[in-house]
Amino acid sequence: MTLEKEASALPILNPFSYDAACSLVDGCLVCGDVAVPVTVVEASEPDALCQDPQGQRGMVGIELVAPIEAGDRLLVHGGVAISRLGERA
Amino acid sequence: MKFVDEYRDAELARGLGAQIAALAEPGRHYKVMEVCGGHTHTIYKHGIEAHLPESVELVHGPGCPVCVIPMGRVDDGIAIAKRPNVIFTCFGDMMRVPGGDGSLLEAKAEGADVRFVYSPLDALKIARENPDREVVFYAIGFETTAPSTALTLMRAKQEGLKNFSVMCNHVTIVPPLKALLESPDLRLDAFIGPGHVSTVVGCRPYEFIPRDYGQPVVVAGFEPLDLLQSIFMIMRQLSEGRAEVENQYGRVVFWEGNPRALDVLQEVFVLRPHFEWRGLGFISQSALSLSDAYADWDAELRYDVPGVRVADPKACQCGEVLKGVIKPWECKVFGTACTPETPIGTCMVSSEGACAAYYNFGRFAKPKARAGA
């Protein structure tokens, strides 16, 4: 089985897996140092349910940006939120 | 789509291209290195170079975590993956990186239980679900990715999960930049700084570049307009005779980074005395290993690994590509013996590798660059 076939066999929506915050379209986001903007749907710790711009939902580790609230926008990389979006640095 | 669409406006892109061209001094050639593989991917995918004057050359840097893994470390991973009772997990692109004797994908085809994950937290979940198996995560990446590995290890320790371990190949961004700046065969004018690494480490670590080498650094986002605006900011600095660290990616990157992430890295990792980078050789204090507090979860201590250094294939010029000395299409095997389907070098494996990015998005659209090569 090739990698591509294996990748396409992944579930599109899987709220119980961290993979939902990644994109298969633009290649391996983790390897590309590219993070995904997501919105918090349900705030909880240490994992929160988040939704990415494509509408996929997944659990995201939020220890590095806690505390969070529903509606907060986070930047997720490798299943973990590394920054908040929209705040001026 | 907020935070995406507004950074892909073609009209604004054309405007920025014109402003960049206006800042370019006649007769001067500008070499700007984008450090990060994600930037390389954006540049080719969106045709950024088409908006730049001919005198502004983008040089692709070493910031693709897959591309800089030496073959010997791949072989070490495969040796662990082939052990009975091991479930070996890694990021998707890592599976196709050729080692001295095949790739992890080939090891999987031969029967090893190799699975790709999008997060080390998924590897931890596999460990919880398979208490009778040994689960190993092959960790790669710069400071962007290291926090996710660190958090995973902290959770494993909290839970007392003993059937989980990490083979750590995390690398740090500043030492290779220093190596490039010291390299005699590469003369650069400025750097496009890595956006998401800086989310964690902040902008301060790059201050030595303008201070000691007199070159501007602009930390950039990953959308097309982010990159064009960063190049504009670089050109503005150069035209005004300034050299500073500037932050174009202010909507995400804080000047001080994410202090909590840095604390987590400090707790879980220590700097290795030296680490081999593909194409760049051994660079001191350029990579991370697990700290003593996490030694019980260190796969390199738990398993015997060969630890043999494997020379890169002679035909492969990934080293020169990673250093920005040659362009991907100048490599002898580019697009012939080496393609994304059958990569010889790591730069052709990851979609963020300079060779794969150029092969996928640029090879038919850039005769001008090829002719000028």
Tab-separated table of C-alpha atoms in Angstrom:
chain	number	residue	atom	x	y	z
A	1	MET	CA	0.000	0.000	0.000
A	2	THR	CA	1.442	3.357	-0.962
A	3	LEU	CA	1.570	6.282	1.385
A	4	GLU	CA	-0.945	8.191	-0.734
A	5	LYS	CA	-3.484	5.380	-0.596
A	6	GLU	CA	-2.999	5.064	3.120
A	7	ALA	CA	-3.471	8.794	3.569
A	8	SER	CA	-6.679	8.897	1.547
A	9	ALA	CA	-8.060	6.101	3.689
A	10	LEU	CA	-7.906	8.292	6.777
A	11	PRO	CA	-11.248	9.466	8.136
A	12	ILE	CA	-12.119	13.033	7.171
A	13	LEU	CA	-13.906	13.752	10.406
A	14	ASN	CA	-12.666	12.077	13.522
A	15	PRO	CA	-13.274	14.119	16.647
A	16	PHE	CA	-11.319	11.635	18.727
A	17	SER	CA	-8.084	11.936	16.821
A	18	TYR	CA	-5.554	14.759	16.634
A	19	ASP	CA	-5.164	14.216	12.894
A	20	ALA	CA	-8.256	16.252	12.075
A	21	ALA	CA	-6.280	19.455	12.533
A	22	CYS	CA	-3.952	18.542	9.676
A	23	SER	CA	-4.399	18.899	5.942
A	24	LEU	CA	-3.660	16.244	3.370
A	25	VAL	CA	-3.905	18.753	0.527
A	26	ASP	CA	-0.786	20.801	1.105
A	27	GLY	CA	1.514	17.961	2.066
A	28	CYS	CA	2.821	17.155	5.481
A	29	LEU	CA	2.144	20.276	7.504
A	30	VAL	CA	4.175	19.069	10.418
A	31	CYS	CA	7.271	18.540	8.327
A	32	GLY	CA	6.728	21.802	6.503
A	33	ASP	CA	6.790	23.775	9.734
A	34	VAL	CA	3.331	24.953	8.742
A	35	ALA	CA	0.696	25.295	11.408
A	36	VAL	CA	-3.082	25.297	11.045
A	37	PRO	CA	-5.418	28.029	12.334
A	38	VAL	CA	-8.292	26.499	14.304
A	39	THR	CA	-11.226	27.749	16.371
A	40	VAL	CA	-11.992	26.308	19.795
A	41	VAL	CA	-15.400	24.603	19.738
A	42	GLU	CA	-15.423	23.167	23.255
A	43	ALA	CA	-12.900	24.385	25.801
A	44	SER	CA	-11.511	21.651	28.029
A	45	GLU	CA	-8.100	20.613	29.357
A	46	PRO	CA	-5.652	19.226	28.511
A	47	ASP	CA	-7.334	18.688	25.110
A	48	ALA	CA	-9.959	20.903	23.509
A	49	LEU	CA	-12.229	20.186	20.550
A	50	CYS	CA	-11.249	22.529	17.719
A	51	GLN	CA	-12.343	23.117	14.126
A	52	ASP	CA	-10.016	23.946	11.250
A	53	PRO	CA	-10.864	26.205	8.246
A	54	GLN	CA	-12.051	23.184	6.222
A	55	GLY	CA	-14.589	22.358	8.926
A	56	GLN	CA	-12.706	19.328	10.216
A	57	ARG	CA	-12.756	18.890	13.943
A	58	GLY	CA	-10.162	17.354	16.186
A	59	MET	CA	-8.748	17.341	19.682
A	60	VAL	CA	-5.862	19.730	20.303
A	61	GLY	CA	-3.489	19.832	23.268
A	62	ILE	CA	-3.817	23.336	24.725
A	63	GLU	CA	-1.388	23.367	27.684
A	64	LEU	CA	0.915	25.896	25.999
A	65	VAL	CA	-1.818	28.503	25.436
A	66	ALA	CA	-4.227	27.826	28.341
A	67	PRO	CA	-6.577	29.140	29.589
A	68	ILE	CA	-8.821	29.160	26.536
A	69	GLU	CA	-12.505	29.747	25.804
A	70	ALA	CA	-14.841	28.558	23.065
A	71	GLY	CA	-14.372	30.824	20.044
A	72	ASP	CA	-10.676	31.468	20.685
A	73	ARG	CA	-8.493	31.105	17.604
A	74	LEU	CA	-5.323	29.042	17.952
A	75	LEU	CA	-2.417	28.009	15.793
A	76	VAL	CA	-1.925	24.248	15.895
A	77	HIS	CA	1.149	22.275	14.962
A	78	GLY	CA	1.564	18.559	15.508
A	79	GLY	CA	-1.680	18.328	17.455
A	80	VAL	CA	-0.621	20.995	19.937
A	81	ALA	CA	-1.602	24.684	20.045
A	82	ILE	CA	1.588	26.757	19.949
A	83	SER	CA	0.120	30.252	19.701
A	84	ARG	CA	-3.043	32.314	19.732
A	85	LEU	CA	-4.185	33.983	16.527
A	86	GLY	CA	-5.148	37.580	16.116
A	87	GLU	CA	-3.274	39.066	19.055
A	88	ARG	CA	-0.727	41.685	18.187
A	89	ALA	CA	2.805	40.717	19.085
B	1	MET	CA	-11.716	32.305	5.002
B	2	LYS	CA	-10.336	34.656	7.661
B	3	PHE	CA	-6.555	34.704	8.080
B	4	VAL	CA	-6.195	33.020	4.668
B	5	ASP	CA	-8.147	34.768	1.863
B	6	GLU	CA	-6.969	38.278	2.668
B	7	TYR	CA	-3.364	37.100	2.216
B	8	ARG	CA	-3.928	35.768	-1.304
B	9	ASP	CA	-5.205	38.892	-3.075
B	10	ALA	CA	-3.686	38.941	-6.585
B	11	GLU	CA	-4.028	42.716	-6.993
B	12	LEU	CA	-2.165	43.395	-3.766
B	13	ALA	CA	0.484	40.860	-4.809
B	14	ARG	CA	1.069	42.712	-8.077
B	15	GLY	CA	1.303	45.984	-6.154
B	16	LEU	CA	3.887	44.584	-3.756
B	17	GLY	CA	5.864	43.167	-6.682
B	18	ALA	CA	6.005	46.637	-8.226
B	19	GLN	CA	7.133	48.192	-4.937
B	20	ILE	CA	9.882	45.569	-4.580
B	21	ALA	CA	11.048	46.260	-8.131
B	22	ALA	CA	11.109	49.993	-7.397
B	23	LEU	CA	13.415	49.415	-4.411
B	24	ALA	CA	15.898	47.276	-6.387
B	25	GLU	CA	19.061	49.213	-7.230
B	26	PRO	CA	19.943	48.933	-10.932
B	27	GLY	CA	22.898	46.624	-11.450
B	28	ARG	CA	22.714	45.061	-7.996
B	29	HIS	CA	21.840	41.384	-7.471
B	30	TYR	CA	20.006	40.437	-4.280
B	31	LYS	CA	20.210	36.972	-2.737
B	32	VAL	CA	17.561	36.363	-0.093
B	33	MET	CA	17.364	33.024	1.707
B	34	GLU	CA	14.069	31.649	2.929
B	35	VAL	CA	15.134	29.432	5.799
B	36	CYS	CA	11.953	27.456	6.164
B	37	GLY	CA	10.759	24.596	3.951
B	38	GLY	CA	7.184	25.818	4.349
B	39	HIS	CA	8.199	29.080	2.686
B	40	THR	CA	9.854	27.186	-0.174
B	41	HIS	CA	6.581	25.310	-0.667
B	42	THR	CA	4.574	28.571	-0.765
B	43	ILE	CA	7.039	30.229	-3.160
B	44	TYR	CA	6.685	27.471	-5.753
B	45	LYS	CA	3.025	26.668	-5.197
B	46	HIS	CA	1.914	30.290	-5.600
B	47	GLY	CA	4.524	31.394	-8.128
B	48	ILE	CA	5.955	34.098	-5.895
B	49	GLU	CA	9.063	34.461	-8.056
B	50	ALA	CA	6.904	35.610	-10.967
B	51	HIS	CA	6.204	38.810	-8.997
B	52	LEU	CA	9.856	39.554	-8.323
B	53	PRO	CA	12.318	41.431	-10.498
B	54	GLU	CA	15.090	39.305	-12.003
B	55	SER	CA	17.634	40.895	-9.720
B	56	VAL	CA	15.979	39.433	-6.603
B	57	GLU	CA	16.935	35.772	-6.208
B	58	LEU	CA	15.358	33.517	-3.606
B	59	VAL	CA	17.747	30.916	-2.186
B	60	HIS	CA	16.242	27.900	-0.462
B	61	GLY	CA	17.534	27.153	2.994
B	62	PRO	CA	17.927	24.148	5.274
B	63	GLY	CA	14.611	24.479	7.112
B	64	CYS	CA	12.945	21.246	6.048
B	65	PRO	CA	13.155	18.831	9.002
B	66	VAL	CA	12.907	15.756	6.789
B	67	CYS	CA	15.569	17.006	4.377
B	68	VAL	CA	18.254	17.479	7.001
B	69	ILE	CA	17.997	14.005	8.574
B	70	PRO	CA	21.191	12.063	7.727
B	71	MET	CA	20.909	8.546	6.340
B	72	GLY	CA	22.473	6.959	9.411
B	73	ARG	CA	19.657	8.261	11.633
B	74	VAL	CA	17.093	6.753	9.242
B	75	ASP	CA	18.894	3.410	9.512
B	76	ASP	CA	18.831	3.683	13.309
B	77	GLY	CA	15.081	4.201	13.181
B	78	ILE	CA	14.596	1.253	10.840
B	79	ALA	CA	16.650	-0.960	13.196
B	80	ILE	CA	14.212	-0.145	16.015
B	81	ALA	CA	11.177	-0.516	13.734
B	82	LYS	CA	12.239	-4.036	12.781
B	83	ARG	CA	12.382	-5.224	16.386
B	84	PRO	CA	9.652	-7.678	17.349
B	85	ASN	CA	6.781	-6.215	19.334
B	86	VAL	CA	7.582	-2.616	18.320
B	87	ILE	CA	5.018	-0.254	16.809
B	88	PHE	CA	7.115	2.453	15.151
B	89	THR	CA	5.413	5.800	14.561
B	90	CYS	CA	6.568	8.860	12.632
B	91	PHE	CA	5.293	11.770	10.540
B	92	GLY	CA	4.152	10.830	7.046
B	93	ASP	CA	6.981	12.245	4.948
B	94	MET	CA	9.591	10.601	7.152
B	95	MET	CA	8.446	7.177	5.959
B	96	ARG	CA	9.822	7.721	2.455
B	97	VAL	CA	13.237	9.102	3.387
B	98	PRO	CA	15.839	6.684	2.059
B	99	GLY	CA	18.395	5.381	4.514
B	100	GLY	CA	21.463	3.361	3.671
B	101	ASP	CA	19.321	0.268	3.287
B	102	GLY	CA	15.805	1.284	2.280
B	103	SER	CA	13.172	3.480	3.897
B	104	LEU	CA	10.714	3.039	6.747
B	105	LEU	CA	8.016	2.498	4.124
B	106	GLU	CA	10.031	-0.402	2.708
B	107	ALA	CA	10.572	-1.755	6.229
B	108	LYS	CA	6.780	-1.633	6.629
B	109	ALA	CA	6.356	-3.545	3.378
B	110	GLU	CA	8.716	-6.180	4.741
B	111	GLY	CA	6.538	-6.638	7.809
B	112	ALA	CA	7.647	-4.038	10.348
B	113	ASP	CA	4.748	-2.320	12.122
B	114	VAL	CA	5.396	1.269	10.993
B	115	ARG	CA	2.523	3.744	11.265
B	116	PHE	CA	2.384	7.417	10.419
B	117	VAL	CA	0.792	9.907	12.761
B	118	TYR	CA	0.027	13.615	12.617
B	119	SER	CA	0.925	14.214	16.229
B	120	PRO	CA	3.112	12.510	18.824
B	121	LEU	CA	-0.043	12.620	20.971
B	122	ASP	CA	-1.510	10.099	18.525
B	123	ALA	CA	1.524	7.861	19.104
B	124	LEU	CA	0.851	8.110	22.832
B	125	LYS	CA	-2.741	7.077	22.207
B	126	ILE	CA	-1.515	4.035	20.288
B	127	ALA	CA	0.676	3.161	23.293
B	128	ARG	CA	-2.306	3.393	25.649
B	129	GLU	CA	-4.380	1.192	23.350
B	130	ASN	CA	-1.598	-1.395	22.965
B	131	PRO	CA	-0.219	-2.014	26.462
B	132	ASP	CA	1.453	-5.273	25.332
B	133	ARG	CA	3.419	-3.539	22.554
B	134	GLU	CA	6.357	-1.127	22.623
B	135	VAL	CA	5.470	2.126	20.848
B	136	VAL	CA	8.292	4.334	19.559
B	137	PHE	CA	7.848	7.827	18.119
B	138	TYR	CA	10.531	9.053	15.676
B	139	ALA	CA	10.643	12.758	16.506
B	140	ILE	CA	11.829	15.250	13.878
B	141	GLY	CA	11.447	18.962	13.439
B	142	PHE	CA	12.620	22.345	14.613
B	143	GLU	CA	11.418	24.281	17.654
B	144	THR	CA	7.917	24.409	16.136
B	145	THR	CA	7.497	20.671	16.499
B	146	ALA	CA	9.606	20.004	19.575
B	147	PRO	CA	6.940	21.354	22.010
B	148	SER	CA	4.443	18.720	20.854
B	149	THR	CA	7.019	15.985	21.532
B	150	ALA	CA	7.826	17.559	24.897
B	151	LEU	CA	4.162	17.727	25.923
B	152	THR	CA	3.692	14.118	24.842
B	153	LEU	CA	6.622	12.996	26.991
B	154	MET	CA	5.310	14.976	29.968
B	155	ARG	CA	1.951	13.250	29.631
B	156	ALA	CA	3.659	9.839	29.287
B	157	LYS	CA	5.585	10.533	32.478
B	158	GLN	CA	2.484	11.751	34.317
B	159	GLU	CA	0.611	8.617	33.294
B	160	GLY	CA	3.582	6.361	34.026
B	161	LEU	CA	3.249	4.951	30.520
B	162	LYS	CA	6.290	2.705	30.188
B	163	ASN	CA	5.609	1.159	26.763
B	164	PHE	CA	6.243	4.467	25.003
B	165	SER	CA	9.553	6.019	23.985
B	166	VAL	CA	10.892	8.693	21.638
B	167	MET	CA	13.836	8.583	19.253
B	168	CYS	CA	14.708	12.255	19.288
B	169	ASN	CA	15.986	13.978	16.142
B	170	HIS	CA	14.793	17.475	16.954
B	171	VAL	CA	17.061	20.216	15.668
B	172	THR	CA	17.425	23.905	16.441
B	173	ILE	CA	17.339	26.738	13.929
B	174	VAL	CA	20.128	29.093	14.933
B	175	PRO	CA	23.253	26.842	14.607
B	176	PRO	CA	22.654	25.995	10.909
B	177	LEU	CA	22.088	29.695	10.176
B	178	LYS	CA	25.456	30.436	11.767
B	179	ALA	CA	27.019	27.630	9.698
B	180	LEU	CA	25.526	29.117	6.521
B	181	LEU	CA	26.704	32.605	7.377
B	182	GLU	CA	30.218	31.261	7.925
B	183	SER	CA	30.132	29.284	4.664
B	184	PRO	CA	32.566	30.753	2.128
B	185	ASP	CA	30.647	29.484	-0.913
B	186	LEU	CA	27.445	31.341	-0.155
B	187	ARG	CA	27.015	35.092	-0.073
B	188	LEU	CA	23.581	36.231	1.046
B	189	ASP	CA	22.000	39.662	1.442
B	190	ALA	CA	19.173	38.851	3.842
B	191	PHE	CA	17.024	36.157	5.454
B	192	ILE	CA	13.302	35.476	5.453
B	193	GLY	CA	12.914	34.164	9.008
B	194	PRO	CA	10.885	31.041	9.790
B	195	GLY	CA	7.385	32.017	10.934
B	196	HIS	CA	6.287	29.145	13.071
B	197	VAL	CA	9.646	28.375	14.668
B	198	SER	CA	9.517	31.998	15.791
B	199	THR	CA	6.080	31.438	17.316
B	200	VAL	CA	7.975	29.378	19.881
B	201	VAL	CA	11.438	30.971	20.074
B	202	GLY	CA	10.446	34.570	19.239
B	203	CYS	CA	12.510	37.027	17.194
B	204	ARG	CA	15.333	37.654	19.642
B	205	PRO	CA	17.494	34.626	18.632
B	206	TYR	CA	18.059	36.169	15.180
B	207	GLU	CA	19.458	39.457	16.471
B	208	PHE	CA	23.030	38.209	15.981
B	209	ILE	CA	22.512	38.175	12.190
B	210	PRO	CA	22.134	41.960	11.720
B	211	ARG	CA	24.505	42.651	14.610
B	212	ASP	CA	27.381	40.360	13.596
B	213	TYR	CA	26.814	39.910	9.863
B	214	GLY	CA	24.994	43.123	8.897
B	215	GLN	CA	22.109	41.310	7.199
B	216	PRO	CA	18.376	41.997	7.634
B	217	VAL	CA	16.015	39.278	8.905
B	218	VAL	CA	12.257	39.503	8.456
B	219	VAL	CA	10.176	36.839	10.195
B	220	ALA	CA	7.444	35.930	7.717
B	221	GLY	CA	4.092	34.195	7.522
B	222	PHE	CA	3.254	31.487	5.010
B	223	GLU	CA	0.653	33.034	2.737
B	224	PRO	CA	1.727	34.567	-0.606
B	225	LEU	CA	1.240	38.168	0.538
B	226	ASP	CA	3.140	37.428	3.750
B	227	LEU	CA	6.163	36.438	1.707
B	228	LEU	CA	5.914	39.335	-0.736
B	229	GLN	CA	5.516	41.824	2.091
B	230	SER	CA	8.544	40.304	3.859
B	231	ILE	CA	10.647	40.647	0.727
B	232	PHE	CA	9.443	44.245	0.431
B	233	MET	CA	10.475	44.882	4.081
B	234	ILE	CA	13.895	43.346	3.367
B	235	MET	CA	14.370	45.462	0.250
B	236	ARG	CA	13.314	48.570	2.190
B	237	GLN	CA	15.938	47.827	4.856
B	238	LEU	CA	18.617	47.237	2.231
B	239	SER	CA	17.742	50.410	0.314
B	240	GLU	CA	17.849	52.458	3.532
B	241	GLY	CA	21.106	50.846	4.616
B	242	ARG	CA	19.514	49.276	7.688
B	243	ALA	CA	19.976	45.749	9.053
B	244	GLU	CA	17.457	44.723	11.714
B	245	VAL	CA	15.198	41.883	12.763
B	246	GLU	CA	11.633	42.774	11.787
B	247	ASN	CA	8.454	40.821	12.402
B	248	GLN	CA	6.056	40.666	9.459
B	249	TYR	CA	4.056	37.856	11.107
B	250	GLY	CA	2.823	39.921	14.054
B	251	ARG	CA	-0.605	38.284	14.032
B	252	VAL	CA	1.025	35.069	15.275
B	253	VAL	CA	4.627	35.681	16.340
B	254	PHE	CA	5.425	37.472	19.590
B	255	TRP	CA	8.837	39.075	19.965
B	256	GLU	CA	9.574	36.913	23.000
B	257	GLY	CA	7.998	33.760	21.514
B	258	ASN	CA	5.912	31.476	23.709
B	259	PRO	CA	7.611	31.411	27.144
B	260	ARG	CA	5.563	28.438	28.296
B	261	ALA	CA	6.672	26.394	25.286
B	262	LEU	CA	10.290	27.374	25.935
B	263	ASP	CA	9.936	26.243	29.584
B	264	VAL	CA	8.577	22.890	28.426
B	265	LEU	CA	11.487	22.459	25.993
B	266	GLN	CA	13.918	23.344	28.767
B	267	GLU	CA	12.474	20.677	31.045
B	268	VAL	CA	12.319	17.805	28.562
B	269	PHE	CA	15.340	18.337	26.304
B	270	VAL	CA	19.045	19.070	26.535
B	271	LEU	CA	21.344	20.188	23.726
B	272	ARG	CA	23.407	17.445	22.092
B	273	PRO	CA	27.129	18.245	21.915
B	274	HIS	CA	26.953	17.768	18.142
B	275	PHE	CA	24.582	16.405	15.510
B	276	GLU	CA	25.015	15.502	11.860
B	277	TRP	CA	22.974	17.516	9.372
B	278	ARG	CA	22.544	16.233	5.901
B	279	GLY	CA	24.558	18.424	3.579
B	280	LEU	CA	25.900	20.599	6.363
B	281	GLY	CA	27.907	17.988	8.291
B	282	PHE	CA	28.305	17.983	12.065
B	283	ILE	CA	27.159	21.165	13.795
B	284	SER	CA	27.800	21.563	17.498
B	285	GLN	CA	24.881	22.120	19.879
B	286	SER	CA	22.411	22.027	17.016
B	287	ALA	CA	20.037	19.282	18.146
B	288	LEU	CA	18.124	18.054	21.159
B	289	SER	CA	18.125	14.835	23.125
B	290	LEU	CA	15.997	13.878	26.117
B	291	SER	CA	17.052	15.211	29.516
B	292	ASP	CA	17.980	12.864	32.360
B	293	ALA	CA	14.495	13.312	33.836
B	294	TYR	CA	13.086	11.661	30.694
B	295	ALA	CA	15.816	9.057	30.134
B	296	ASP	CA	13.291	6.250	30.771
B	297	TRP	CA	11.452	7.336	27.609
B	298	ASP	CA	14.558	7.670	25.420
B	299	ALA	CA	14.433	5.055	22.638
B	300	GLU	CA	18.166	5.418	21.974
B	301	LEU	CA	18.893	4.305	25.540
B	302	ARG	CA	16.184	1.641	25.557
B	303	TYR	CA	17.233	-0.091	22.325
B	304	ASP	CA	20.539	-0.884	20.697
B	305	VAL	CA	20.854	1.294	17.614
B	306	PRO	CA	23.651	0.821	15.076
B	307	GLY	CA	24.644	4.495	15.180
B	308	VAL	CA	26.641	4.103	11.961
B	309	ARG	CA	27.385	7.115	9.802
B	310	VAL	CA	26.261	6.543	6.211
B	311	ALA	CA	27.633	8.680	3.404
B	312	ASP	CA	25.098	10.296	1.055
B	313	PRO	CA	24.811	8.805	-2.465
B	314	LYS	CA	27.455	10.340	-4.728
B	315	ALA	CA	24.965	11.382	-7.394
B	316	CYS	CA	22.870	13.305	-4.872
B	317	GLN	CA	23.570	17.004	-4.371
B	318	CYS	CA	21.099	17.631	-1.543
B	319	GLY	CA	23.897	19.181	0.479
B	320	GLU	CA	24.488	21.932	-2.066
B	321	VAL	CA	20.734	22.450	-2.471
B	322	LEU	CA	20.265	22.731	1.312
B	323	LYS	CA	23.028	25.303	1.508
B	324	GLY	CA	21.523	27.240	-1.386
B	325	VAL	CA	24.682	26.801	-3.452
B	326	ILE	CA	22.847	25.222	-6.375
B	327	LYS	CA	19.222	25.270	-7.466
B	328	PRO	CA	17.295	21.983	-7.490
B	329	TRP	CA	17.311	21.712	-11.282
B	330	GLU	CA	21.083	22.029	-11.349
B	331	CYS	CA	21.475	18.645	-9.617
B	332	LYS	CA	22.484	15.935	-12.082
B	333	VAL	CA	19.767	13.482	-11.047
B	334	PHE	CA	16.928	16.004	-10.591
B	335	GLY	CA	13.758	14.848	-12.326
B	336	THR	CA	15.458	11.874	-13.937
B	337	ALA	CA	16.779	9.300	-11.479
B	338	CYS	CA	15.447	11.335	-8.535
B	339	THR	CA	11.706	12.084	-8.440
B	340	PRO	CA	9.154	12.317	-5.612
B	341	GLU	CA	8.095	8.730	-6.411
B	342	THR	CA	11.662	7.384	-6.208
B	343	PRO	CA	13.692	9.937	-4.266
B	344	ILE	CA	17.451	9.570	-4.002
B	345	GLY	CA	17.910	12.585	-1.786
B	346	THR	CA	15.796	13.909	1.067
B	347	CYS	CA	15.041	17.210	-0.683
B	348	MET	CA	12.870	15.252	-3.134
B	349	VAL	CA	10.953	13.430	-0.386
B	350	SER	CA	9.070	16.043	1.554
B	351	SER	CA	6.673	18.308	-0.307
B	352	GLU	CA	8.494	21.123	1.524
B	353	GLY	CA	11.877	19.978	0.204
B	354	ALA	CA	13.232	22.400	-2.374
B	355	CYS	CA	13.555	19.696	-5.061
B	356	ALA	CA	10.062	18.264	-4.580
B	357	ALA	CA	8.512	21.739	-4.393
B	358	TYR	CA	10.224	22.735	-7.629
B	359	TYR	CA	9.435	19.390	-9.295
B	360	ASN	CA	5.744	19.608	-8.368
B	361	PHE	CA	5.047	23.280	-9.017
B	362	GLY	CA	7.807	25.004	-10.918
B	363	ARG	CA	9.581	22.880	-13.456
B	364	PHE	CA	7.418	23.771	-16.456
B	365	ALA	CA	6.708	27.364	-15.499
B	366	LYS	CA	10.178	28.752	-15.013
B	367	PRO	CA	12.240	28.479	-18.177
B	368	LYS	CA	13.727	31.907	-17.400
B	369	ALA	CA	15.337	30.662	-14.196
B	370	ARG	CA	16.505	27.461	-15.818
B	371	ALA	CA	18.072	29.307	-18.711
B	372	GLY	CA	19.832	31.613	-16.314
B	373	ALA	CA	21.089	28.776	-14.120
